PDB file of C-alpha atoms in Angstrom:
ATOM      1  CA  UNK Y   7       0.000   0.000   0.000  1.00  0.00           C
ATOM      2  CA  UNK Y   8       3.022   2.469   0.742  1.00  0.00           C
ATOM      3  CA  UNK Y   9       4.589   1.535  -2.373  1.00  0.00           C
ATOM      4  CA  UNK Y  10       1.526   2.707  -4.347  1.00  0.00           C
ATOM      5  CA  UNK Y  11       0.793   5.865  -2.396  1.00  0.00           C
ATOM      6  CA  UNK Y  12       4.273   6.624  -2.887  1.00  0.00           C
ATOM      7  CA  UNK Y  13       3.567   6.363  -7.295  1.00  0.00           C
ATOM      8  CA  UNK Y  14       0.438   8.351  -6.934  1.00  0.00           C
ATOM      9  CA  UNK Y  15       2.052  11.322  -4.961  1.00  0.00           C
ATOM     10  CA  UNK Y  16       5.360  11.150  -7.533  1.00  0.00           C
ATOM     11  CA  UNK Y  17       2.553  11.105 -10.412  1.00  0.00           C
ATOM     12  CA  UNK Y  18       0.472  14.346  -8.651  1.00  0.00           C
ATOM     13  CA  UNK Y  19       4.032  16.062  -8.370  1.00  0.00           C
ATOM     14  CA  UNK Y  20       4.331  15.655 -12.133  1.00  0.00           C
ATOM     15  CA  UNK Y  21       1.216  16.632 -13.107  1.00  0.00           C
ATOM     16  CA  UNK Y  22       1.171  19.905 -10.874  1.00  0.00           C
ATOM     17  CA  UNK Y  23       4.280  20.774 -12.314  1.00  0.00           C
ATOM     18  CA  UNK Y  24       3.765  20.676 -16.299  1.00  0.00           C
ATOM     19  CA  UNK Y  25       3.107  24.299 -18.103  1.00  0.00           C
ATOM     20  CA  UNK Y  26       1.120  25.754 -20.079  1.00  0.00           C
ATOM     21  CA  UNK Y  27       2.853  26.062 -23.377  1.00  0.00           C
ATOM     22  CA  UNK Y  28       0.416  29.069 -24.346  1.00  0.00           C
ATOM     23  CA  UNK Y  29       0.956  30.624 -20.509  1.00  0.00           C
ATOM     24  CA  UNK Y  30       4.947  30.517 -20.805  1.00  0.00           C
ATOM     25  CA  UNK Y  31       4.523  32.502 -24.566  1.00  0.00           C
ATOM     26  CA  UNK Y  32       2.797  35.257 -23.121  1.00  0.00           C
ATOM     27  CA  UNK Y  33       6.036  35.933 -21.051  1.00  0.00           C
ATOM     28  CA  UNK Y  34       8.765  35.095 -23.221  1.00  0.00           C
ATOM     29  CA  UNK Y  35       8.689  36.742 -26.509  1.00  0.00           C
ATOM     30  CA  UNK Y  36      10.728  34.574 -29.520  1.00  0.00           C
ATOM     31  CA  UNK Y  37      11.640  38.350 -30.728  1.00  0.00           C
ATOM     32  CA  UNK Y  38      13.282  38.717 -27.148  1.00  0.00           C
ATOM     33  CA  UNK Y  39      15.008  35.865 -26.739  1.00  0.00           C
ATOM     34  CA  UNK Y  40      16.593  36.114 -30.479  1.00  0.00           C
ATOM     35  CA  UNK Y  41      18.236  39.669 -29.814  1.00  0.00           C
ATOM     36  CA  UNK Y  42      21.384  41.011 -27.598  1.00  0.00           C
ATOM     37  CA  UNK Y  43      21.650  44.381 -27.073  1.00  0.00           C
ATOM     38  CA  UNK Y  44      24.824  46.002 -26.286  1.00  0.00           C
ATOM     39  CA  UNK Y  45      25.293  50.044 -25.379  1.00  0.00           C
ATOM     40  CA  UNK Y  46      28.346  52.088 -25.533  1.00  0.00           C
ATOM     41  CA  UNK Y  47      29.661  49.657 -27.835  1.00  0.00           C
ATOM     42  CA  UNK Y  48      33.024  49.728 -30.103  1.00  0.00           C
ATOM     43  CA  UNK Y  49      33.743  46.991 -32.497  1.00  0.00           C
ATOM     44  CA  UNK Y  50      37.458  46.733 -34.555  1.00  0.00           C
ATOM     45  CA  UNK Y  51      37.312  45.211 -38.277  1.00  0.00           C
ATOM     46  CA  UNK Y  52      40.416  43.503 -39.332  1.00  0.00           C
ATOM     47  CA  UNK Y  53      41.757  41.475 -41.999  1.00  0.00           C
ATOM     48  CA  UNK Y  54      44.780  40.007 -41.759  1.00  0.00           C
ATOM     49  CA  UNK Y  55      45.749  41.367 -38.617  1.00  0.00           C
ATOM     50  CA  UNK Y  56      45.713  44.991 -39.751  1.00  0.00           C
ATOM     51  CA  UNK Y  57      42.554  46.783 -37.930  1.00  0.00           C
ATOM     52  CA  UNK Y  58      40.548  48.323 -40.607  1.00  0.00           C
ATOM     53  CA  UNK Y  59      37.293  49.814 -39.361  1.00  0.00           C
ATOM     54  CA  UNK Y  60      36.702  51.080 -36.121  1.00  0.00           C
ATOM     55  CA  UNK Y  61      32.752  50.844 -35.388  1.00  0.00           C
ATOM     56  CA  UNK Y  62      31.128  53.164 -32.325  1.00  0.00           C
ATOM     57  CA  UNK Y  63      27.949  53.575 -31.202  1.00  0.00           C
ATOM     58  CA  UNK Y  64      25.551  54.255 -28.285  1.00  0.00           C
ATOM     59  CA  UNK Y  65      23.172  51.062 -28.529  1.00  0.00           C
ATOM     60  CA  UNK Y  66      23.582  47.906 -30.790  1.00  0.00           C
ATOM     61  CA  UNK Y  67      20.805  45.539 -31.107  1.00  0.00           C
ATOM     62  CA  UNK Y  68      21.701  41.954 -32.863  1.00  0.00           C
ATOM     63  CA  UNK Y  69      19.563  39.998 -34.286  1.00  0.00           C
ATOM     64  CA  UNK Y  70      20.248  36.292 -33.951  1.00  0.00           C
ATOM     65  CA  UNK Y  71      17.884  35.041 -36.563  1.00  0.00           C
ATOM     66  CA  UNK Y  72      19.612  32.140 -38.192  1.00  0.00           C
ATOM     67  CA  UNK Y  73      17.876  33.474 -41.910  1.00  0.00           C
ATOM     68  CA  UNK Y  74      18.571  37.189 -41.389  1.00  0.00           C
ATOM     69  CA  UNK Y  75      21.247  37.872 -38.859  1.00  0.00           C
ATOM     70  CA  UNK Y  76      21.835  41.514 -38.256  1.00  0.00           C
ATOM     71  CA  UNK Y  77      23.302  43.884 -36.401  1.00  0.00           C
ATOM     72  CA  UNK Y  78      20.820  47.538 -35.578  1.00  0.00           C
ATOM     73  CA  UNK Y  79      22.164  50.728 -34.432  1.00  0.00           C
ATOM     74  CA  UNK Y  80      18.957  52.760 -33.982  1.00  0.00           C
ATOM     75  CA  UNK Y  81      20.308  55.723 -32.178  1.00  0.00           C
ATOM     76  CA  UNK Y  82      23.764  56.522 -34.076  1.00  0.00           C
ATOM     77  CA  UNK Y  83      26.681  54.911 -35.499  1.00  0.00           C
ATOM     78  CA  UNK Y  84      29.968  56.400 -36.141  1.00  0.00           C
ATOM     79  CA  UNK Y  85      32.503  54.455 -38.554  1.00  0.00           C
ATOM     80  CA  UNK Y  86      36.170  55.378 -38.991  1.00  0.00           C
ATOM     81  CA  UNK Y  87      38.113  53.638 -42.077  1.00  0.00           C
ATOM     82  CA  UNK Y  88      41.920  52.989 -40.928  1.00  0.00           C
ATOM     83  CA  UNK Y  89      44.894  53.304 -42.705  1.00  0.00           C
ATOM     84  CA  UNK Y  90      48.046  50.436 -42.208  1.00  0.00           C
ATOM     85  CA  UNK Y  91      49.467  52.871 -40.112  1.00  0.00           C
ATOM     86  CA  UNK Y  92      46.381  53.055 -37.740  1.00  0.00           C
ATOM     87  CA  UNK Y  93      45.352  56.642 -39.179  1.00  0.00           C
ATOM     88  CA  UNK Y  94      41.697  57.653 -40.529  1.00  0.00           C
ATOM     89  CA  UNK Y  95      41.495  58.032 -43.851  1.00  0.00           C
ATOM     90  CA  UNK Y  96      37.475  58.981 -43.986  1.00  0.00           C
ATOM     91  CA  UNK Y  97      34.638  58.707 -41.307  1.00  0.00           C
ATOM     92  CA  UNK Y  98      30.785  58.024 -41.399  1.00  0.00           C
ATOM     93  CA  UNK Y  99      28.093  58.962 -39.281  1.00  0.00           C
ATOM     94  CA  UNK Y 100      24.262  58.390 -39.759  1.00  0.00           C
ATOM     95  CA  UNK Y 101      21.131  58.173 -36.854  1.00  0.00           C
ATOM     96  CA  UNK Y 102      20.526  55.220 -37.839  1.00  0.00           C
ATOM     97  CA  UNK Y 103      22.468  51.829 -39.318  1.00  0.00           C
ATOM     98  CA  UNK Y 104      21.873  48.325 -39.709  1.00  0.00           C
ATOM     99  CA  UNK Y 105      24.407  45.689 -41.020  1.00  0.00           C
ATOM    100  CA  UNK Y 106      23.541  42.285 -43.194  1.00  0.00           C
ATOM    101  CA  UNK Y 107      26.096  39.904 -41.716  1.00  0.00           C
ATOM    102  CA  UNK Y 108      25.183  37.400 -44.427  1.00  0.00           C
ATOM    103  CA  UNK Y 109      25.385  39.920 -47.372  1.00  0.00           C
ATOM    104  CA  UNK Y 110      28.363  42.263 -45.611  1.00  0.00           C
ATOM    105  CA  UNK Y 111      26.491  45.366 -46.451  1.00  0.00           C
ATOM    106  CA  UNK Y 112      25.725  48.317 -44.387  1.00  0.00           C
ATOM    107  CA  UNK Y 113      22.587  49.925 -44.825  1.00  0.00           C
ATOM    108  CA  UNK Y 114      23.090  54.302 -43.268  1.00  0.00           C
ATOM    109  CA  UNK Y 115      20.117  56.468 -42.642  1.00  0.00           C
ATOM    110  CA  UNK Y 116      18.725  59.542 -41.741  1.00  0.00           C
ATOM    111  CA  UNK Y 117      21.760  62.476 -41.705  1.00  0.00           C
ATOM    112  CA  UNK Y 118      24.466  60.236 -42.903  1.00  0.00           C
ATOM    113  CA  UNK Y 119      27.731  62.459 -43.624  1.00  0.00           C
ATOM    114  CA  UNK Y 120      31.040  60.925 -45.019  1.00  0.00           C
ATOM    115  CA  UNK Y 121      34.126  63.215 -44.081  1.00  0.00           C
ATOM    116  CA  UNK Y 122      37.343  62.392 -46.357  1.00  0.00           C
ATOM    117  CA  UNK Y 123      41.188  62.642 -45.290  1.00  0.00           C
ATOM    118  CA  UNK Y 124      40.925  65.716 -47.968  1.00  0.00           C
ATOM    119  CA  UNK Y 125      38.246  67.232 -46.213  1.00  0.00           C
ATOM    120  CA  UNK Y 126      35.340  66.621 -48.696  1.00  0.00           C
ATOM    121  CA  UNK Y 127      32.224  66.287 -47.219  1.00  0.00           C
ATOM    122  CA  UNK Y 128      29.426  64.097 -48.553  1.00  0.00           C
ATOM    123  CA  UNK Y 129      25.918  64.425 -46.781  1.00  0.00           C
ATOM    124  CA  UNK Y 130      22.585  62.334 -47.823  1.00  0.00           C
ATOM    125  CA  UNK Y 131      19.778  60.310 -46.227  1.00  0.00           C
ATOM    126  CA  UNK Y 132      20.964  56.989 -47.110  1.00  0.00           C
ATOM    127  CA  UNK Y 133      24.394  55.199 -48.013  1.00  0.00           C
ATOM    128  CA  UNK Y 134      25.214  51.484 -48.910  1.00  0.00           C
ATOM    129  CA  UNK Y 135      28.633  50.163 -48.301  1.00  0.00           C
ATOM    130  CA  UNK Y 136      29.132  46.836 -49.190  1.00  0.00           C
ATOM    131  CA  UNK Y 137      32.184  46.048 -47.317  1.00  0.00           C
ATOM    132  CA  UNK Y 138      33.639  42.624 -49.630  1.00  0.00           C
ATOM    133  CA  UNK Y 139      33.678  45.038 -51.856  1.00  0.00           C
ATOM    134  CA  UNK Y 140      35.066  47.614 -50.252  1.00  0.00           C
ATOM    135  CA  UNK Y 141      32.169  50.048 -52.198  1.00  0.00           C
ATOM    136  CA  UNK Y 142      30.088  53.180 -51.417  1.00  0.00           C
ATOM    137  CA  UNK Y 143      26.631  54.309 -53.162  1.00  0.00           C
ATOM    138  CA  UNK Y 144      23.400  55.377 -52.983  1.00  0.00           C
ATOM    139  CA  UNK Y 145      20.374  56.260 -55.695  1.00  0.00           C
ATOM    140  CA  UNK Y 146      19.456  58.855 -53.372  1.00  0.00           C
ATOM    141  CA  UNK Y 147      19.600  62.907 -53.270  1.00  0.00           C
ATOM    142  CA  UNK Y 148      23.463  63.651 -51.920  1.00  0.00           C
ATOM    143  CA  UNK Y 149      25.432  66.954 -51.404  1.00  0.00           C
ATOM    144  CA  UNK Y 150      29.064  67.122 -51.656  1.00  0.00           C
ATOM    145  CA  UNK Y 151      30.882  69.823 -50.317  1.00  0.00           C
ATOM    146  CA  UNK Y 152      34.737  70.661 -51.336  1.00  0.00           C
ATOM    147  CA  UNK Y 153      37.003  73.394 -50.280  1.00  0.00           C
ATOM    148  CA  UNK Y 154      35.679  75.814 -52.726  1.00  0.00           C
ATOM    149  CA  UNK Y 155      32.816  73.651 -54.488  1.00  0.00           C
ATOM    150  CA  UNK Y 156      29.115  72.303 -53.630  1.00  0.00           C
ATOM    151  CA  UNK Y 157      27.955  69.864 -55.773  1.00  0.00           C
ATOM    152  CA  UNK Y 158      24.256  68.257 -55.690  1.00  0.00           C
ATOM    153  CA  UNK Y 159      23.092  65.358 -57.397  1.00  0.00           C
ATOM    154  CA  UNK Y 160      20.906  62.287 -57.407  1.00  0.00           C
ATOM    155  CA  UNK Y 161      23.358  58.814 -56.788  1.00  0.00           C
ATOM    156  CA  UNK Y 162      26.517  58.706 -55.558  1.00  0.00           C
ATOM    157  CA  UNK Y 163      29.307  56.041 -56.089  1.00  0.00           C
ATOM    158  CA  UNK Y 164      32.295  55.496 -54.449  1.00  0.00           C
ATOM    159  CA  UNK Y 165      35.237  53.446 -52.979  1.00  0.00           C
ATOM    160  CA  UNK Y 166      35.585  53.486 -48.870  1.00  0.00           C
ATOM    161  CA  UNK Y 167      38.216  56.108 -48.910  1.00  0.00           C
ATOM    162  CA  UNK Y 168      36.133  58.532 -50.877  1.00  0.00           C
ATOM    163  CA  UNK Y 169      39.543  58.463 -53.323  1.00  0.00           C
ATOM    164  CA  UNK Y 170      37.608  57.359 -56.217  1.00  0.00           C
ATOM    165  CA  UNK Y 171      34.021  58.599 -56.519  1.00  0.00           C
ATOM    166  CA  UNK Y 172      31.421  59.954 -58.904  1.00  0.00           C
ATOM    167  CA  UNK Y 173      27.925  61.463 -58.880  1.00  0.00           C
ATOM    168  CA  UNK Y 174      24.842  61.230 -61.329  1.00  0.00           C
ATOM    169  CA  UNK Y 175      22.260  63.490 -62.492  1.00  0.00           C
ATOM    170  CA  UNK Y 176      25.131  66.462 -61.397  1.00  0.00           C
ATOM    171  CA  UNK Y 177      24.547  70.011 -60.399  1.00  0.00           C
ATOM    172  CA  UNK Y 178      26.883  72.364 -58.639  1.00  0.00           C
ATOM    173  CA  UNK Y 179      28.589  75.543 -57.983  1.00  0.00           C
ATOM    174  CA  UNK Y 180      32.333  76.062 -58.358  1.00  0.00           C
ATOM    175  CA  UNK Y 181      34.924  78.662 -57.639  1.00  0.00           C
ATOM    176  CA  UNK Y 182      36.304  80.169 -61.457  1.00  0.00           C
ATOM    177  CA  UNK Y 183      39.517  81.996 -61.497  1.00  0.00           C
ATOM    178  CA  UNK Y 184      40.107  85.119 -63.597  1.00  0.00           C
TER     179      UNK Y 184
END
């Protein structure tokens, strides 16, 4: 008699234990428990041993989905491009970033400005840099602004350094000497 009293309490303790599968989901959110969040963050790019990128920003939110894993910067970003001898060669800023870890792209918006090591000055709502390929662009509205020069236009194309670029549908205003 013992031995079966002892089975049916073991049994109750079972059953009183088991959860609600719909009562646990209303607490833990799959969104939540795919995401880290990180603030006052700054991340180093390298490739073969020779740090590249140097990556700042306030908050960092990543994404762990296994189809779409991301990393979201939704209240800043500042990006500095590094020479071999450590020294910044151009610099990004935008309100807002997100980067595709499976693609390598970056994906800037709202105020993004690109400074150059020659002091030109590119400022626009949205730039792409797709970082294999070590590439700069955007279809959208962008200012450029030079020592003596502003130039407007719609698309922008570039390398990282801002060495190499060139702009579409091109308007401007430019210094001419006498």
């Amino acid at each position: 008699m013992l031995k079966y009293l002892s089975i049916l309490i073991i049994g109750l303790l079972f059953i009183a234990c088991e959860n609600d599968i719909a009562e646990v989901q209303k607490y833990v959110s799959k969104d939540l428990t795919a995401v880290e969040t990180a603030k006052e963050i700054e991340m180093l790019y390298s490739d073969s041993a020779m740090v590249k990128v140097r990556v700042k920003s306030p908050k960092l939110i990543r994404h762990l989905d296994n189809n779409n894993p991301r990393q979201e910067f939704p209240i800043g970003i500042s990006v500095e491009f590094l020479n071999a001898n450590h020294r910044t060669t151009s610099r990004m800023t935008a309100k807002y970033a997100v980067r595709y870890e499976k693609e390598d792209k970056v994906v800037m918006r709202d105020s993004v400005v690109w400074l150059s090591e020659k002091k030109e000055q590119l400022e626009t709502e949205e730039l792409i840099w797709e970082e294999t390929k070590d590439k700069v662009y955007t279809k959208k509205f962008v200012v450029i602004r030079k020592e003596e020069e502003i130039i407007y236009g719609h698309g922008f194309e570039s390398n990282k350094d801002f060495t190499e670029w060139r702009i579409n549908a091109i308007q401007g205003r430019k210094k001419v000497n006498n």
